[in-house]
């Protein structure tokens, strides 16, 4: 039996129908921005492999850091013990996270970072014996992960219909699309001023899974300001937007109001190992600062603060904060902006936007934009045939390459997109 057949027999892949989907491609190795397949093809990873890779695949600096760490300490229980890679990472993160963030709590991935944030915020009210602030507010279209808490604060639909009866109640406000600002603000003011709003969670400036929907810092700043006036805990889910994706280190850096809690994951290790972090401000910590058993935060995972993942994250931090990387982020951001200017009037495009290293192109469709748009079936294979990995969200094509992508490869991706757009409008 060949190795692909064994995969088919044994493995259940994520977000993949068991019938009718494309067969997975076997990746033998990956270097820089290229995935190298069993058949020798080299594919440009234009989406940074589920939005995690920052400095290129098999980056030698991160590889070395993991190897060195593995020789010293691979893992240790994180209750009752601590270790240098985690301590160093806490300092590194605190030096770049919004200034008010004072403590770092480790977990394993984006969903758990969100789950921890929700539990922290709920227990923040509980520990103060405030029983009224039970309402949780999120944005329509939100995606915060696949565990029960993170699903509950996400848009309800095909991804989570089966679980609907088990998800807790959340008040969703309309997505600020640039034209409905007063409606969004009025609705938010109504909900938060009622006295029972306790938590507001949002993906700052861009909703990734909803179709790379970019919205303005001004409105988000106003929402956070209203939330703060009404003593609502604000959770910034920076799982996708963190570590330079939006052009600044965090999307929250575009805002004047700081969140109480921040969730990060994805790019934190440069895309090498799973790691989640939830940070919080002194205000949150104060509610837990007690020797009482009932006020302790009883949450943890076996691999919490895994030393190899922390070592990878520290190496990735050094690369990210280097001049070279920051210049690359600026370069990609500029080129994305040029692409937007050049193509914004294209007949096949409904809207094209960029924010930092994220470029998002919403294609016109007869119906509404949707993850299940049939254009997806055309787009994905079209680009794969041209050796480009680009995983559309329905009728939304987006790219967010590793920051090490060179101008030649970036142009290759833009050209392929322009050719695709052209053949869409050709009769
Ligand atoms: C904003 C946001 N939050 C949370 C998650 C969940 O992260 P993970 O897939 O690591 O559980 C994602 C994943 O795409 C995300 O985009």
Coordinates of C-alpha atoms and ligand atoms in Angstrom, one line a residue:
X1 CA 0.0 0.0 0.0
X2 CA 1.4 3.4 -0.8
X3 CA 1.8 6.0 1.8
X4 CA -1.1 8.2 0.5
X5 CA -3.4 5.2 0.7
X6 CA -2.4 4.7 4.3
X7 CA -3.2 8.3 5.0
X8 CA -6.7 7.8 3.4
X9 CA -7.3 4.7 5.5
X10 CA -6.1 6.1 8.8
X11 CA -6.3 9.8 9.0
X12 CA -9.3 12.2 9.6
X13 CA -8.1 15.6 8.3
X14 CA -9.5 18.9 9.8
X15 CA -12.1 21.0 7.9
X16 CA -12.2 18.3 5.2
X17 CA -15.3 16.4 4.1
X18 CA -14.7 12.6 4.2
X19 CA -16.3 12.3 0.8
X20 CA -15.8 14.5 -2.3
X21 CA -12.9 16.5 -1.1
X22 CA -9.5 16.7 -2.9
X23 CA -6.9 14.2 -1.9
X24 CA -4.3 15.8 0.4
X25 CA -0.9 16.5 -1.1
X26 CA 2.1 14.8 0.5
X27 CA 4.7 17.3 1.6
X28 CA 8.2 15.9 2.0
X29 CA 9.9 19.0 3.2
X30 CA 9.6 22.8 3.2
X31 CA 12.2 25.6 3.0
X32 CA 11.5 29.3 3.1
X33 CA 8.3 30.0 1.3
X34 CA 8.3 26.7 -0.6
X35 CA 6.5 23.5 0.3
X36 CA 8.2 20.6 -1.5
X37 CA 5.9 17.7 -2.5
X38 CA 6.6 14.0 -2.9
X39 CA 6.5 14.4 -6.7
X40 CA 9.2 17.1 -6.6
X41 CA 6.8 20.1 -7.1
X42 CA 7.7 23.2 -5.2
X43 CA 4.6 25.2 -4.1
X44 CA 4.7 28.8 -2.8
X45 CA 3.0 28.9 0.6
X46 CA 1.1 32.2 0.0
X47 CA -1.1 31.7 3.2
X48 CA 1.7 30.9 5.6
X49 CA 0.2 27.4 6.3
X50 CA -3.0 28.4 8.2
X51 CA -1.6 31.8 9.0
X52 CA 1.2 30.6 11.3
X53 CA 4.5 30.9 9.4
X54 CA 6.4 34.2 9.8
X55 CA 10.0 33.6 8.9
X56 CA 9.9 30.8 6.3
X57 CA 9.6 27.1 6.7
X58 CA 12.5 25.3 8.4
X59 CA 14.0 28.6 9.4
X60 CA 17.5 27.8 10.6
X61 CA 17.5 30.1 13.6
X62 CA 14.3 28.6 15.0
X63 CA 15.3 25.1 14.1
X64 CA 18.6 25.6 16.0
X65 CA 16.8 27.1 19.0
X66 CA 14.5 24.1 19.3
X67 CA 17.4 21.6 18.8
X68 CA 19.4 23.3 21.5
X69 CA 16.5 23.4 23.9
X70 CA 15.6 19.7 23.3
X71 CA 19.1 18.7 24.5
X72 CA 18.6 20.5 27.8
X73 CA 14.9 20.3 28.8
X74 CA 12.1 19.0 26.6
X75 CA 9.2 19.4 29.0
X76 CA 8.3 19.8 32.6
X77 CA 5.1 20.1 34.5
X78 CA 4.4 23.9 34.8
X79 CA 2.6 23.8 38.1
X80 CA 5.2 23.9 40.9
X81 CA 8.0 24.3 38.3
X82 CA 9.2 26.9 35.9
X83 CA 12.0 27.3 33.4
X84 CA 14.0 29.9 31.6
X85 CA 12.5 29.7 28.1
X86 CA 9.1 30.5 29.6
X87 CA 10.4 33.3 31.8
X88 CA 12.4 34.9 28.9
X89 CA 9.3 34.6 26.6
X90 CA 7.1 36.3 29.2
X91 CA 9.6 39.3 29.2
X92 CA 9.7 39.3 25.4
X93 CA 6.0 39.3 25.1
X94 CA 5.5 42.0 27.7
X95 CA 7.9 44.2 25.8
X96 CA 5.7 44.1 22.7
X97 CA 2.2 43.5 23.9
X98 CA 0.0 46.6 24.7
X99 CA 1.5 48.3 27.7
X100 CA -1.1 47.5 30.2
X101 CA -0.7 43.7 29.8
X102 CA 1.1 42.4 32.9
X103 CA 0.7 38.7 33.3
X104 CA 1.2 35.8 30.8
X105 CA -0.8 32.6 30.9
X106 CA 0.3 29.8 28.6
X107 CA -1.8 27.2 26.7
X108 CA -1.6 25.3 23.5
X109 CA -3.3 27.0 20.6
X110 CA -5.6 29.8 19.5
X111 CA -8.9 28.2 20.7
X112 CA -7.5 27.5 24.1
X113 CA -6.0 31.0 24.3
X114 CA -9.6 32.3 23.8
X115 CA -11.1 29.7 26.1
X116 CA -8.7 30.9 28.8
X117 CA -9.6 34.5 28.2
X118 CA -13.3 33.8 28.5
X119 CA -12.8 31.8 31.7
X120 CA -10.5 34.5 33.1
X121 CA -13.1 37.3 32.4
X122 CA -16.0 35.2 33.8
X123 CA -14.1 34.4 36.9
X124 CA -13.0 38.0 37.2
X125 CA -16.7 38.9 37.9
X126 CA -17.3 35.8 40.0
X127 CA -14.3 36.5 42.3
X128 CA -15.7 40.0 43.0
X129 CA -19.1 38.5 43.8
X130 CA -20.7 40.5 41.0
X131 CA -23.5 38.4 39.7
X132 CA -25.1 40.7 37.2
X133 CA -22.4 41.1 34.5
X134 CA -23.3 37.9 32.7
X135 CA -23.8 39.2 29.1
X136 CA -21.1 38.4 26.6
X137 CA -20.9 40.5 23.4
X138 CA -19.2 39.6 20.1
X139 CA -19.3 40.7 16.5
X140 CA -21.4 39.1 13.8
X141 CA -19.1 37.0 11.6
X142 CA -16.7 36.3 14.5
X143 CA -14.5 33.2 14.5
X144 CA -12.6 32.5 17.7
X145 CA -11.9 28.8 17.4
X146 CA -13.4 25.3 17.7
X147 CA -13.7 24.6 21.4
X148 CA -17.1 25.1 23.1
X149 CA -16.4 28.5 24.6
X150 CA -14.7 29.8 21.5
X151 CA -17.5 28.4 19.3
X152 CA -20.1 30.1 21.5
X153 CA -18.6 33.6 20.9
X154 CA -18.4 32.9 17.1
X155 CA -20.9 33.3 14.3
X156 CA -23.5 30.6 14.4
X157 CA -23.7 28.6 11.1
X158 CA -22.6 25.5 9.3
X159 CA -19.4 25.2 11.2
X160 CA -21.2 24.7 14.5
X161 CA -24.9 23.9 13.8
X162 CA -24.6 20.5 15.3
X163 CA -23.6 22.0 18.6
X164 CA -26.0 24.9 18.7
X165 CA -28.0 23.6 21.7
X166 CA -24.9 23.4 23.8
X167 CA -23.4 26.9 23.0
X168 CA -24.0 29.6 25.6
X169 CA -25.9 32.8 24.8
X170 CA -24.0 35.6 23.3
X171 CA -25.2 39.0 22.0
X172 CA -23.9 39.7 18.5
X173 CA -23.6 43.3 17.2
X174 CA -23.4 44.0 13.5
X175 CA -20.0 43.9 11.8
X176 CA -18.9 47.5 11.3
X177 CA -18.8 47.7 7.5
X178 CA -18.0 51.4 7.2
X179 CA -21.5 52.4 6.4
X180 CA -23.4 51.3 9.5
X181 CA -21.2 53.0 12.2
X182 CA -24.0 54.8 14.0
X183 CA -26.2 51.7 14.0
X184 CA -23.4 49.6 15.4
X185 CA -22.5 52.2 18.1
X186 CA -26.1 52.8 19.1
X187 CA -26.7 49.0 19.4
X188 CA -23.5 48.6 21.5
X189 CA -24.4 51.5 23.7
X190 CA -27.8 50.0 24.4
X191 CA -26.5 46.6 25.3
X192 CA -23.6 47.8 27.4
X193 CA -25.4 50.5 29.3
X194 CA -28.0 48.0 30.6
X195 CA -25.7 47.1 33.5
X196 CA -25.4 43.3 32.8
X197 CA -22.8 43.4 30.0
X198 CA -19.6 41.8 31.4
X199 CA -17.4 40.8 28.4
X200 CA -16.7 42.1 24.9
X201 CA -14.6 39.9 22.6
X202 CA -13.4 40.9 19.1
X203 CA -10.9 40.2 16.4
X204 CA -9.2 43.6 16.1
X205 CA -9.4 45.2 12.7
X206 CA -9.8 42.1 10.6
X207 CA -12.1 39.1 10.9
X208 CA -10.0 36.3 9.4
X209 CA -12.2 33.3 8.9
X210 CA -15.3 35.5 8.1
X211 CA -13.5 36.3 4.8
X212 CA -10.6 38.6 5.8
X213 CA -13.1 41.4 6.5
X214 CA -11.1 44.5 7.4
X215 CA -12.7 47.3 9.5
X216 CA -11.6 50.6 10.8
X217 CA -9.6 51.3 13.9
X218 CA -11.8 54.4 14.6
X219 CA -14.9 52.4 15.2
X220 CA -13.2 49.7 17.2
X221 CA -11.7 52.4 19.4
X222 CA -15.1 53.9 20.0
X223 CA -16.6 50.4 20.8
X224 CA -13.8 49.7 23.4
X225 CA -14.3 53.2 24.8
X226 CA -18.0 52.6 25.3
X227 CA -17.2 49.1 26.8
X228 CA -14.8 50.7 29.3
X229 CA -17.3 53.4 30.3
X230 CA -19.7 50.6 31.1
X231 CA -17.2 48.4 33.0
X232 CA -17.1 45.7 30.3
X233 CA -14.0 43.5 30.1
X234 CA -12.5 43.8 26.6
X235 CA -10.8 40.7 25.1
X236 CA -8.7 41.3 21.9
X237 CA -8.4 38.0 20.0
X238 CA -5.0 38.6 18.3
X239 CA -4.6 35.0 17.5
X240 CA -4.5 35.8 13.8
X241 CA -3.6 39.5 13.8
X242 CA -0.6 39.2 16.2
X243 CA 3.1 39.3 15.4
X244 CA 3.2 41.8 12.5
X245 CA 0.4 40.4 10.3
X246 CA -1.4 43.8 10.2
X247 CA 1.7 45.8 9.6
X248 CA 2.1 46.6 13.3
X249 CA 3.2 44.1 15.9
X250 CA -0.4 43.8 17.1
X251 CA -3.6 45.2 15.6
X252 CA -4.3 46.7 19.0
X253 CA -1.3 49.0 18.3
X254 CA -3.5 50.9 15.9
X255 CA -5.9 51.8 18.7
X256 CA -5.7 54.3 21.6
X257 CA -7.8 52.1 23.9
X258 CA -6.1 49.0 25.3
X259 CA -7.8 45.7 25.9
X260 CA -8.0 44.1 29.3
X261 CA -7.1 40.6 27.9
X262 CA -5.2 39.6 24.8
X263 CA -5.1 36.2 23.1
X264 CA -2.2 35.2 20.9
X265 CA -1.1 32.0 19.2
X266 CA -0.5 31.1 15.4
X267 CA 2.7 33.2 14.6
X268 CA 4.0 33.2 18.1
X269 CA 6.5 30.3 17.4
X270 CA 7.1 31.4 13.9
X271 CA 4.8 28.6 12.8
X272 CA 7.0 25.7 14.3
X273 CA 5.1 24.5 17.4
X274 CA 1.7 24.9 19.0
X275 CA 1.6 27.5 21.7
X276 CA -1.1 29.8 23.0
X277 CA -0.9 32.8 25.3
X278 CA -3.5 34.8 27.1
X279 CA -2.2 37.9 28.7
X280 CA -4.1 40.2 31.0
X281 CA -3.9 43.6 32.8
X282 CA -3.4 44.3 36.5
X283 CA -7.1 45.0 36.8
X284 CA -7.9 41.4 36.0
X285 CA -5.0 40.0 38.2
X286 CA -6.3 42.0 41.2
X287 CA -9.5 39.9 41.3
X288 CA -7.5 36.7 41.5
X289 CA -4.9 38.0 44.0
X290 CA -6.0 35.9 47.0
X291 CA -5.0 32.8 48.8
X292 CA -8.6 31.6 48.8
X293 CA -9.0 28.4 46.9
X294 CA -12.2 29.6 45.2
X295 CA -10.4 32.6 43.7
X296 CA -7.6 30.5 42.1
X297 CA -7.7 30.1 38.3
X298 CA -8.0 26.3 38.0
X299 CA -7.0 25.9 34.4
X300 CA -4.0 24.2 32.7
X301 CA -2.9 21.8 30.0
X302 CA -0.4 19.0 30.1
X303 CA 1.9 20.8 27.6
X304 CA 1.4 24.3 29.1
X305 CA 4.5 26.5 28.4
X306 CA 6.3 23.6 26.7
X307 CA 10.0 24.6 26.7
X308 CA 10.6 23.7 23.0
X309 CA 7.6 25.9 22.0
X310 CA 8.9 28.7 24.2
X311 CA 12.4 28.4 22.8
X312 CA 10.9 28.6 19.3
X313 CA 8.9 31.6 20.3
X314 CA 11.9 33.4 21.7
X315 CA 13.9 32.8 18.5
X316 CA 10.9 33.9 16.5
X317 CA 10.7 37.1 18.6
X318 CA 14.4 38.0 17.9
X319 CA 13.7 37.5 14.1
X320 CA 10.5 39.5 14.2
X321 CA 11.9 42.5 16.0
X322 CA 15.0 42.7 13.7
X323 CA 15.2 45.5 11.3
X324 CA 15.3 43.1 8.4
X325 CA 12.0 41.5 9.3
X326 CA 10.3 44.9 10.0
X327 CA 11.5 46.1 6.6
X328 CA 10.1 43.0 5.0
X329 CA 6.7 43.6 6.6
X330 CA 6.8 47.2 5.3
X331 CA 7.8 46.1 1.8
X332 CA 5.0 43.5 1.6
X333 CA 2.5 46.0 3.0
X334 CA 3.5 48.6 0.3
X335 CA 3.3 46.1 -2.5
X336 CA -0.2 44.9 -1.3
X337 CA -1.3 48.6 -1.3
X338 CA -0.1 49.0 -4.9
X339 CA -2.0 45.8 -5.9
X340 CA -5.1 47.3 -4.3
X341 CA -4.7 50.6 -6.2
X342 CA -4.1 48.8 -9.4
X343 CA -7.0 46.4 -9.2
X344 CA -9.7 48.1 -7.2
X345 CA -11.8 48.9 -10.3
X346 CA -11.6 45.4 -11.8
X347 CA -14.9 44.1 -13.1
X348 CA -14.6 40.7 -11.2
X349 CA -13.9 42.4 -7.9
X350 CA -16.5 43.4 -5.3
X351 CA -13.9 44.8 -2.9
X352 CA -10.1 44.6 -2.5
X353 CA -8.4 45.7 0.6
X354 CA -5.1 45.3 2.4
X355 CA -3.9 45.7 6.0
X356 CA -0.2 45.2 6.5
X357 CA 0.8 41.8 5.1
X358 CA -2.9 40.7 4.5
X359 CA -4.4 41.2 1.0
X360 CA -8.0 40.3 0.6
X361 CA -10.0 40.2 -2.6
X362 CA -13.7 39.6 -2.5
X363 CA -14.9 38.4 -5.9
X364 CA -18.4 39.3 -7.2
X365 CA -20.8 36.4 -7.0
X366 CA -24.5 36.1 -8.0
X367 CA -25.4 35.5 -4.3
X368 CA -23.9 36.8 -1.1
X369 CA -20.3 36.2 -0.2
X370 CA -19.9 32.9 1.6
X371 CA -17.4 30.3 2.7
X372 CA -19.4 27.8 0.7
X373 CA -19.4 29.9 -2.5
X374 CA -18.8 27.5 -5.4
X375 CA -16.0 29.8 -6.7
X376 CA -13.9 28.1 -4.1
X377 CA -13.9 24.9 -6.1
X378 CA -12.4 26.9 -9.0
X379 CA -9.9 29.0 -7.2
X380 CA -8.1 26.4 -5.1
X381 CA -7.1 24.0 -7.9
X382 CA -6.4 26.9 -10.3
X383 CA -3.6 28.2 -8.1
X384 CA -2.3 24.8 -7.1
X385 CA -1.9 24.0 -10.7
X386 CA 0.3 27.1 -10.9
X387 CA 2.3 25.9 -7.8
X388 CA 0.7 28.4 -5.4
X389 CA -1.0 27.5 -2.2
X390 CA -3.9 29.9 -1.8
X391 CA -6.8 28.7 0.3
X392 CA -9.8 30.9 -0.5
X393 CA -12.6 31.6 2.0
X394 CA -15.4 30.9 -0.5
X395 CA -15.3 33.8 -3.0
X396 CA -12.6 35.6 -1.1
X397 CA -9.1 35.2 -2.3
X398 CA -6.5 36.3 0.2
X399 CA -2.8 36.0 0.6
X400 CA -0.6 36.5 3.7
X401 CA 2.8 35.2 2.9
X402 CA 5.7 34.4 5.3
X403 CA 7.6 37.7 5.7
X404 CA 10.7 36.3 3.9
X405 CA 8.9 36.1 0.6
X406 CA 11.0 37.9 -2.1
X407 CA 9.8 40.4 -4.7
X408 CA 10.0 37.8 -7.5
X409 CA 7.8 35.3 -5.8
X410 CA 5.3 38.0 -4.6
X411 CA 5.0 39.2 -8.2
X412 CA 4.5 35.7 -9.3
X413 CA 1.5 35.4 -6.9
X414 CA 0.1 38.8 -7.9
X415 CA 0.4 37.9 -11.6
X416 CA -1.4 34.6 -11.1
X417 CA -4.2 36.4 -9.3
X418 CA -4.5 39.0 -12.0
X419 CA -4.6 36.2 -14.7
X420 CA -7.3 34.5 -12.7
X421 CA -9.3 37.7 -12.5
X422 CA -8.8 38.3 -16.2
X423 CA -10.2 34.9 -17.2
X424 CA -13.2 35.4 -14.9
X425 CA -14.3 38.4 -16.9
X426 CA -13.3 37.0 -20.3
X427 CA -16.3 35.9 -22.4
Ligands
LIG1 C1 -9.0 35.1 15.4 C2 -8.8 33.6 15.7 N1 -9.0 33.2 16.9 C3 -8.8 31.9 17.3 C4 -8.5 30.9 16.3 C5 -8.3 29.5 16.7 O1 -7.0 29.1 16.6 P1 -6.5 27.6 16.6 O2 -6.9 27.1 15.2 O3 -5.1 27.6 16.8 O4 -7.3 26.9 17.6 C6 -8.3 31.4 15.0 C7 -8.0 30.4 13.9 O5 -8.0 30.6 12.8 C8 -8.5 32.7 14.7 O6 -8.4 33.2 13.4

